[in-house]
Amino acid sequence: MAVAGRANESDESAWRLRFADLATSARNVTSVLAGFLGFPQSQNDNRPRQREPGPAVELDCLRHVLAPSLLAAAEQRSDEIGVGADQVLIQWGVIEESVYLDRLAAHSGLRVETLSNTSRADCLLPDDQVHLIARHGMLPIRGQHGLVLVSVPRGYTVRRTLRRIAQAPSLRERLRLTSTAHLNEFLEAESGGLLERVAADGLAARFPELSAAPMPVSRGRMMSIARSLARLAGPIVLLTLAPLTVIDVSSVILAIWFLLFTSLRLAGCFSPRKRHPRLPRLHDSQLPVYTVVAALYREASSVAPLMRYIDELDYPREKLDIKFVIEPDDLGTRAAIARLGPMPHVQVIIAPDAGPRTKPKALNCALTFARGTFITVFDAEDRPEPGQLRAALDVFRTHDPDVVCAQASLCIDNTADGWLPRMFTAEYAGQFDVFLQGFSNFEMPLPLGGSSNHFRTCVLREVGGWDPYNVTEDADLGFRLARFKYRSVMFPSTTFEEAPARFGAWLRQRSRWMKGWMQTWSVHMRSPRQLWRDAGAGGFFTLNIIVGGNVLTALAHPLLLGEILVRGVLSAFDSSVSSFFTKPFIELYLATIAAGYLTTVVIGLMGLARRGLLHEAWVLALTPIYWVCLSIAAWRALYQLLKEPYRWEKTEHGLARTSRISRRPQSRRMRGAKSWIKDSA
């Protein structure tokens, strides 16, 4: 007995010394303590976490509250998936987190904080690290006898905390728990706008030259503007002295630029896909926490279907970290979420009013709270395939660490709703199933889609997250990753989406895309030399040929058609007016138009063939009309870029009348997880 007593005293002294050492480093206290208690942290891999062996002492407080068979089933599932048994019961709605914490406090004497009497002054973290509280679910505060660590139950937190206290009882006053709701309320009330500024202006503060945010007018900025105007002086003088020559030369340059655009697209389409060996299925215990984010605005009708498809993902619910971000005035979407009932694995975040009201700002709000090793984005109308998260993990397992983004294919579901959805279907099939699949082999920056892109969370934070001031945040992020020497790849999984069926909705959506591509090009071309140094020749030419060529093609197309029409009409009535077909380089212009139409048709046909939708190929005969629509969207986008660059035109969802996919059966994960609850109950 004496030997055991001396051993316990030695253990307690060791824990006291360790805790005292941790308290001396306030700058990194949250990250250090996260490792101290074994909390899940974001990291640049998906290796299995260090497990905490049983028994599940976290269930002792429920021994006379819940059925023994239910507790045994929870402990068994805890062993299978690698999280605490308390998390199994909480995430599946068997017991509320607050109720569990009350039972735990009554049983163990562990103190549960409401944080109602805790202020910002009590927090030990400096302003630039307050966001770490949300990420790690930990709050280091000043107590009467020194540092006190308040934490949210995640992973094995409760099991490890109880064992630490058993080894060193004096830590009982230093280690406390709180609920997720109370911690979020504290952050909202006491952060002093810090989280808002991180979401709205974090990128602009860290990398101002890589953000589309308005730049303050400084002497250096004025000098940069003066140099830009000086570079324009030469072309303006030439245009004044020899306008026709300048116009002809410019037309030739644009034609060559467009031919390069079509050539690069064809090269990507005919590049063979790389085949990777099929990896063995990861056991649930080896899976990391995965964050799923959806930014919702006026999406009341889409919330329930989206949640159903997220719940059907082949991934343990206990390891899903789901974030719904809504706007402050969107009471309809908030009510629709509430009608779904308790969802312990879902966090609803209210985006702040600070900064522009855009999807990327909402995503940044979620990034602050994200606790997954990996993170993905879904739109309100998305229907991802059940195995998409596991397929994305396999991509990261088979590639080097410089691959930090995996893009799934996007496919239109409501194809039969009209000619616009049919054209959209062909366009998406060609883009995601043909062009980008081959283009990713070139190891050049990938123009990402707006959803179903999967990231290593720590790298996403490293590069500044999404740009709240760019209305096509996906394209911008793809090039910013390349400038940080990271790569993006495609992988074989599909997310089905809804396309606008009416021209007005289509025009607003496509104008926003065009405006975002203009923003992306202008941001990254602020310093062409720096872009070349950062992204290399491949990144430089991809930005100018793919993004720049896409926009310039749409802008120049109506001018070329207009000249053909005007010259044709005038030459019919006035012999002094030469026909368009007598212009110099007429062969080049005609080849440009023909190449544009033919490339669109060929890529569309290839995509439709891969989707088994060749019966819809007749819509490609309307390519010239569709190009005119694209030009209208491009000129509208240019006008908006000058007048209201940060306006986000919302695309309304939930209007589809048809669907090509039927109601799919529940995934294996859903069937298996629900069965143990039913059997145990």
mmCIF file of N, CA and C in Angstrom, residues 328-410:
data_model
loop_
_atom_site.group_PDB
_atom_site.id
_atom_site.type_symbol
_atom_site.label_atom_id
_atom_site.label_comp_id
_atom_site.label_asym_id
_atom_site.label_seq_id
_atom_site.Cartn_x
_atom_site.Cartn_y
_atom_site.Cartn_z
ATOM 1 N N PRO A 328 -27.729 36.466 -41.414
ATOM 2 C CA PRO A 328 -28.514 36.902 -40.242
ATOM 3 C C PRO A 328 -29.997 37.111 -40.523
ATOM 4 N N ASP A 329 -30.347 37.572 -41.734
ATOM 5 C CA ASP A 329 -31.742 37.885 -42.029
ATOM 6 C C ASP A 329 -32.485 36.733 -42.692
ATOM 7 N N ASP A 330 -31.847 35.574 -42.822
ATOM 8 C CA ASP A 330 -32.456 34.437 -43.520
ATOM 9 C C ASP A 330 -33.229 33.579 -42.525
ATOM 10 N N LEU A 331 -34.365 34.088 -42.070
ATOM 11 C CA LEU A 331 -35.154 33.373 -41.075
ATOM 12 C C LEU A 331 -35.799 32.114 -41.657
ATOM 13 N N GLY A 332 -36.107 32.137 -42.952
ATOM 14 C CA GLY A 332 -36.737 30.977 -43.577
ATOM 15 C C GLY A 332 -35.840 29.750 -43.551
ATOM 16 N N THR A 333 -34.560 29.920 -43.928
ATOM 17 C CA THR A 333 -33.628 28.791 -43.904
ATOM 18 C C THR A 333 -33.373 28.337 -42.479
ATOM 19 N N ARG A 334 -33.280 29.287 -41.555
ATOM 20 C CA ARG A 334 -33.058 28.926 -40.153
ATOM 21 C C ARG A 334 -34.228 28.086 -39.628
ATOM 22 N N ALA A 335 -35.451 28.466 -39.991
ATOM 23 C CA ALA A 335 -36.624 27.706 -39.557
ATOM 24 C C ALA A 335 -36.645 26.324 -40.197
ATOM 25 N N ALA A 336 -36.236 26.238 -41.470
ATOM 26 C CA ALA A 336 -36.213 24.937 -42.148
ATOM 27 C C ALA A 336 -35.222 23.996 -41.485
ATOM 28 N N ILE A 337 -34.085 24.515 -41.045
ATOM 29 C CA ILE A 337 -33.108 23.685 -40.333
ATOM 30 C C ILE A 337 -33.682 23.231 -39.002
ATOM 31 N N ALA A 338 -34.362 24.143 -38.311
ATOM 32 C CA ALA A 338 -34.945 23.795 -37.008
ATOM 33 C C ALA A 338 -36.000 22.702 -37.147
ATOM 34 N N ARG A 339 -36.739 22.725 -38.260
ATOM 35 C CA ARG A 339 -37.795 21.716 -38.460
ATOM 36 C C ARG A 339 -37.225 20.315 -38.639
ATOM 37 N N LEU A 340 -35.958 20.208 -38.967
ATOM 38 C CA LEU A 340 -35.348 18.889 -39.125
ATOM 39 C C LEU A 340 -35.114 18.202 -37.787
ATOM 40 N N GLY A 341 -35.267 18.935 -36.695
ATOM 41 C CA GLY A 341 -35.093 18.348 -35.379
ATOM 42 C C GLY A 341 -33.647 18.415 -34.918
ATOM 43 N N PRO A 342 -33.358 17.848 -33.747
ATOM 44 C CA PRO A 342 -31.989 17.882 -33.214
ATOM 45 C C PRO A 342 -31.007 17.162 -34.140
ATOM 46 N N MET A 343 -29.903 17.817 -34.430
ATOM 47 C CA MET A 343 -28.839 17.226 -35.240
ATOM 48 C C MET A 343 -27.521 17.537 -34.538
ATOM 49 N N PRO A 344 -27.097 16.688 -33.608
ATOM 50 C CA PRO A 344 -25.899 16.990 -32.813
ATOM 51 C C PRO A 344 -24.633 17.131 -33.645
ATOM 52 N N HIS A 345 -24.591 16.493 -34.818
ATOM 53 C CA HIS A 345 -23.385 16.551 -35.632
ATOM 54 C C HIS A 345 -23.384 17.734 -36.588
ATOM 55 N N VAL A 346 -24.380 18.614 -36.474
ATOM 56 C CA VAL A 346 -24.487 19.781 -37.354
ATOM 57 C C VAL A 346 -24.363 21.045 -36.521
ATOM 58 N N GLN A 347 -23.506 21.956 -36.954
ATOM 59 C CA GLN A 347 -23.377 23.264 -36.321
ATOM 60 C C GLN A 347 -23.894 24.324 -37.279
ATOM 61 N N VAL A 348 -24.828 25.137 -36.824
ATOM 62 C CA VAL A 348 -25.361 26.239 -37.621
ATOM 63 C C VAL A 348 -24.625 27.512 -37.218
ATOM 64 N N ILE A 349 -24.006 28.156 -38.187
ATOM 65 C CA ILE A 349 -23.207 29.356 -37.951
ATOM 66 C C ILE A 349 -23.893 30.532 -38.635
ATOM 67 N N ILE A 350 -24.048 31.616 -37.908
ATOM 68 C CA ILE A 350 -24.617 32.832 -38.477
ATOM 69 C C ILE A 350 -23.473 33.700 -38.997
ATOM 70 N N ALA A 351 -23.438 33.930 -40.306
ATOM 71 C CA ALA A 351 -22.371 34.744 -40.881
ATOM 72 C C ALA A 351 -22.503 36.184 -40.410
ATOM 73 N N PRO A 352 -21.404 36.857 -40.125
ATOM 74 C CA PRO A 352 -21.476 38.245 -39.668
ATOM 75 C C PRO A 352 -21.840 39.194 -40.803
ATOM 76 N N ASP A 353 -22.319 40.356 -40.428
ATOM 77 C CA ASP A 353 -22.664 41.371 -41.422
ATOM 78 C C ASP A 353 -21.444 42.103 -41.958
ATOM 79 N N ALA A 354 -20.302 41.955 -41.316
ATOM 80 C CA ALA A 354 -19.093 42.656 -41.736
ATOM 81 C C ALA A 354 -18.642 42.180 -43.108
ATOM 82 N N GLY A 355 -18.143 43.114 -43.922
ATOM 83 C CA GLY A 355 -17.615 42.760 -45.231
ATOM 84 C C GLY A 355 -18.707 42.446 -46.232
ATOM 85 N N PRO A 356 -18.327 41.944 -47.398
ATOM 86 C CA PRO A 356 -19.314 41.652 -48.442
ATOM 87 C C PRO A 356 -20.158 40.435 -48.089
ATOM 88 N N ARG A 357 -21.393 40.417 -48.560
ATOM 89 C CA ARG A 357 -22.260 39.253 -48.341
ATOM 90 C C ARG A 357 -22.050 38.291 -49.502
ATOM 91 N N THR A 358 -21.093 37.402 -49.352
ATOM 92 C CA THR A 358 -20.735 36.469 -50.412
ATOM 93 C C THR A 358 -20.579 35.070 -49.839
ATOM 94 N N LYS A 359 -20.653 34.093 -50.719
ATOM 95 C CA LYS A 359 -20.443 32.703 -50.314
ATOM 96 C C LYS A 359 -19.052 32.487 -49.725
ATOM 97 N N PRO A 360 -17.956 33.010 -50.335
ATOM 98 C CA PRO A 360 -16.632 32.755 -49.743
ATOM 99 C C PRO A 360 -16.480 33.304 -48.331
ATOM 100 N N LYS A 361 -17.134 34.421 -48.011
ATOM 101 C CA LYS A 361 -17.047 34.909 -46.632
ATOM 102 C C LYS A 361 -17.739 33.927 -45.682
ATOM 103 N N ALA A 362 -18.873 33.379 -46.116
ATOM 104 C CA ALA A 362 -19.559 32.376 -45.298
ATOM 105 C C ALA A 362 -18.689 31.129 -45.112
ATOM 106 N N LEU A 363 -17.987 30.720 -46.159
ATOM 107 C CA LEU A 363 -17.110 29.555 -46.046
ATOM 108 C C LEU A 363 -15.972 29.826 -45.069
ATOM 109 N N ASN A 364 -15.455 31.048 -45.073
ATOM 110 C CA ASN A 364 -14.400 31.391 -44.116
ATOM 111 C C ASN A 364 -14.899 31.321 -42.675
ATOM 112 N N CYS A 365 -16.164 31.683 -42.462
ATOM 113 C CA CYS A 365 -16.739 31.547 -41.117
ATOM 114 C C CYS A 365 -16.695 30.094 -40.666
ATOM 115 N N ALA A 366 -17.040 29.194 -41.570
ATOM 116 C CA ALA A 366 -17.012 27.766 -41.230
ATOM 117 C C ALA A 366 -15.584 27.272 -41.043
ATOM 118 N N LEU A 367 -14.646 27.792 -41.838
ATOM 119 C CA LEU A 367 -13.250 27.359 -41.737
ATOM 120 C C LEU A 367 -12.684 27.642 -40.355
ATOM 121 N N THR A 368 -13.114 28.732 -39.741
ATOM 122 C CA THR A 368 -12.653 29.056 -38.390
ATOM 123 C C THR A 368 -13.036 27.962 -37.399
ATOM 124 N N PHE A 369 -14.238 27.401 -37.553
ATOM 125 C CA PHE A 369 -14.736 26.392 -36.618
ATOM 126 C C PHE A 369 -14.415 24.965 -37.064
ATOM 127 N N ALA A 370 -13.887 24.789 -38.268
ATOM 128 C CA ALA A 370 -13.671 23.442 -38.803
ATOM 129 C C ALA A 370 -12.655 22.685 -37.963
ATOM 130 N N ARG A 371 -12.969 21.442 -37.625
ATOM 131 C CA ARG A 371 -12.054 20.612 -36.854
ATOM 132 C C ARG A 371 -11.633 19.362 -37.619
ATOM 133 N N GLY A 372 -12.007 19.285 -38.894
ATOM 134 C CA GLY A 372 -11.638 18.127 -39.685
ATOM 135 C C GLY A 372 -10.242 18.237 -40.257
ATOM 136 N N THR A 373 -9.592 17.106 -40.442
ATOM 137 C CA THR A 373 -8.324 17.066 -41.158
ATOM 138 C C THR A 373 -8.526 17.465 -42.608
ATOM 139 N N PHE A 374 -9.702 17.115 -43.136
ATOM 140 C CA PHE A 374 -10.071 17.476 -44.502
ATOM 141 C C PHE A 374 -11.396 18.219 -44.474
ATOM 142 N N ILE A 375 -11.626 19.012 -45.506
ATOM 143 C CA ILE A 375 -12.837 19.829 -45.570
ATOM 144 C C ILE A 375 -13.341 19.838 -47.006
ATOM 145 N N THR A 376 -14.651 19.796 -47.162
ATOM 146 C CA THR A 376 -15.253 19.874 -48.490
ATOM 147 C C THR A 376 -16.426 20.833 -48.464
ATOM 148 N N VAL A 377 -16.820 21.293 -49.645
ATOM 149 C CA VAL A 377 -17.896 22.267 -49.802
ATOM 150 C C VAL A 377 -18.978 21.667 -50.687
ATOM 151 N N PHE A 378 -20.225 21.755 -50.225
ATOM 152 C CA PHE A 378 -21.376 21.375 -51.033
ATOM 153 C C PHE A 378 -22.316 22.564 -51.141
ATOM 154 N N ASP A 379 -22.969 22.673 -52.291
ATOM 155 C CA ASP A 379 -24.004 23.681 -52.461
ATOM 156 C C ASP A 379 -25.352 23.120 -52.012
ATOM 157 N N ALA A 380 -26.329 24.015 -51.895
ATOM 158 C CA ALA A 380 -27.626 23.621 -51.341
ATOM 159 C C ALA A 380 -28.298 22.532 -52.169
ATOM 160 N N GLU A 381 -28.120 22.576 -53.492
ATOM 161 C CA GLU A 381 -28.833 21.632 -54.352
ATOM 162 C C GLU A 381 -28.022 20.376 -54.656
ATOM 163 N N ASP A 382 -26.860 20.218 -54.043
ATOM 164 C CA ASP A 382 -25.957 19.123 -54.383
ATOM 165 C C ASP A 382 -26.472 17.777 -53.887
ATOM 166 N N ARG A 383 -26.158 16.747 -54.693
ATOM 167 C CA ARG A 383 -26.448 15.365 -54.334
ATOM 168 C C ARG A 383 -25.194 14.526 -54.591
ATOM 169 N N PRO A 384 -24.260 14.536 -53.644
ATOM 170 C CA PRO A 384 -23.002 13.796 -53.839
ATOM 171 C C PRO A 384 -23.209 12.299 -53.758
ATOM 172 N N GLU A 385 -22.391 11.565 -54.482
ATOM 173 C CA GLU A 385 -22.416 10.111 -54.379
ATOM 174 C C GLU A 385 -21.989 9.685 -52.971
ATOM 175 N N PRO A 386 -22.553 8.608 -52.446
ATOM 176 C CA PRO A 386 -22.284 8.227 -51.046
ATOM 177 C C PRO A 386 -20.811 8.009 -50.731
ATOM 178 N N GLY A 387 -20.046 7.511 -51.690
ATOM 179 C CA GLY A 387 -18.640 7.185 -51.411
ATOM 180 C C GLY A 387 -17.667 8.309 -51.681
ATOM 181 N N GLN A 388 -18.156 9.539 -51.835
ATOM 182 C CA GLN A 388 -17.266 10.612 -52.280
ATOM 183 C C GLN A 388 -16.176 10.956 -51.267
ATOM 184 N N LEU A 389 -16.494 10.994 -49.973
ATOM 185 C CA LEU A 389 -15.473 11.355 -48.991
ATOM 186 C C LEU A 389 -14.363 10.313 -48.947
ATOM 187 N N ARG A 390 -14.734 9.055 -48.981
ATOM 188 C CA ARG A 390 -13.713 7.997 -48.981
ATOM 189 C C ARG A 390 -12.890 8.029 -50.267
ATOM 190 N N ALA A 391 -13.535 8.323 -51.399
ATOM 191 C CA ALA A 391 -12.800 8.413 -52.663
ATOM 192 C C ALA A 391 -11.798 9.562 -52.620
ATOM 193 N N ALA A 392 -12.192 10.679 -52.011
ATOM 194 C CA ALA A 392 -11.267 11.807 -51.888
ATOM 195 C C ALA A 392 -10.083 11.445 -50.999
ATOM 196 N N LEU A 393 -10.339 10.736 -49.901
ATOM 197 C CA LEU A 393 -9.237 10.301 -49.043
ATOM 198 C C LEU A 393 -8.265 9.406 -49.797
ATOM 199 N N ASP A 394 -8.791 8.551 -50.662
ATOM 200 C CA ASP A 394 -7.918 7.689 -51.456
ATOM 201 C C ASP A 394 -7.021 8.509 -52.378
ATOM 202 N N VAL A 395 -7.532 9.638 -52.881
ATOM 203 C CA VAL A 395 -6.705 10.515 -53.707
ATOM 204 C C VAL A 395 -5.527 11.034 -52.890
ATOM 205 N N PHE A 396 -5.801 11.504 -51.689
ATOM 206 C CA PHE A 396 -4.721 12.037 -50.858
ATOM 207 C C PHE A 396 -3.761 10.929 -50.417
ATOM 208 N N ARG A 397 -4.254 9.705 -50.318
ATOM 209 C CA ARG A 397 -3.382 8.594 -49.943
ATOM 210 C C ARG A 397 -2.440 8.211 -51.076
ATOM 211 N N THR A 398 -2.883 8.369 -52.313
ATOM 212 C CA THR A 398 -2.081 7.912 -53.454
ATOM 213 C C THR A 398 -1.173 8.997 -54.026
ATOM 214 N N HIS A 399 -1.382 10.259 -53.660
ATOM 215 C CA HIS A 399 -0.565 11.341 -54.189
ATOM 216 C C HIS A 399 0.398 11.870 -53.134
ATOM 217 N N ASP A 400 1.360 12.627 -53.601
ATOM 218 C CA ASP A 400 2.317 13.259 -52.697
ATOM 219 C C ASP A 400 1.637 14.351 -51.888
ATOM 220 N N PRO A 401 2.285 14.807 -50.811
ATOM 221 C CA PRO A 401 1.663 15.835 -49.960
ATOM 222 C C PRO A 401 1.405 17.161 -50.662
ATOM 223 N N ASP A 402 2.025 17.390 -51.844
ATOM 224 C CA ASP A 402 1.773 18.663 -52.528
ATOM 225 C C ASP A 402 0.400 18.694 -53.189
ATOM 226 N N VAL A 403 -0.273 17.547 -53.287
ATOM 227 C CA VAL A 403 -1.660 17.517 -53.773
ATOM 228 C C VAL A 403 -2.566 17.809 -52.587
ATOM 229 N N VAL A 404 -3.181 18.984 -52.601
ATOM 230 C CA VAL A 404 -3.950 19.440 -51.436
ATOM 231 C C VAL A 404 -5.420 19.646 -51.758
ATOM 232 N N CYS A 405 -5.817 19.451 -53.006
ATOM 233 C CA CYS A 405 -7.224 19.619 -53.386
ATOM 234 C C CYS A 405 -7.610 18.538 -54.374
ATOM 235 N N ALA A 406 -8.745 17.913 -54.137
ATOM 236 C CA ALA A 406 -9.293 16.902 -55.042
ATOM 237 C C ALA A 406 -10.689 17.357 -55.469
ATOM 238 N N GLN A 407 -10.877 17.503 -56.763
ATOM 239 C CA GLN A 407 -12.137 18.004 -57.306
ATOM 240 C C GLN A 407 -12.957 16.857 -57.885
ATOM 241 N N ALA A 408 -14.194 16.704 -57.417
ATOM 242 C CA ALA A 408 -15.106 15.718 -57.983
ATOM 243 C C ALA A 408 -15.786 16.294 -59.223
ATOM 244 N N SER A 409 -16.329 15.433 -60.046
ATOM 245 C CA SER A 409 -17.067 15.883 -61.223
ATOM 246 C C SER A 409 -18.440 16.403 -60.817
ATOM 247 N N LEU A 410 -18.876 17.456 -61.492
ATOM 248 C CA LEU A 410 -20.223 17.993 -61.300
ATOM 249 C C LEU A 410 -21.066 17.606 -62.511
#
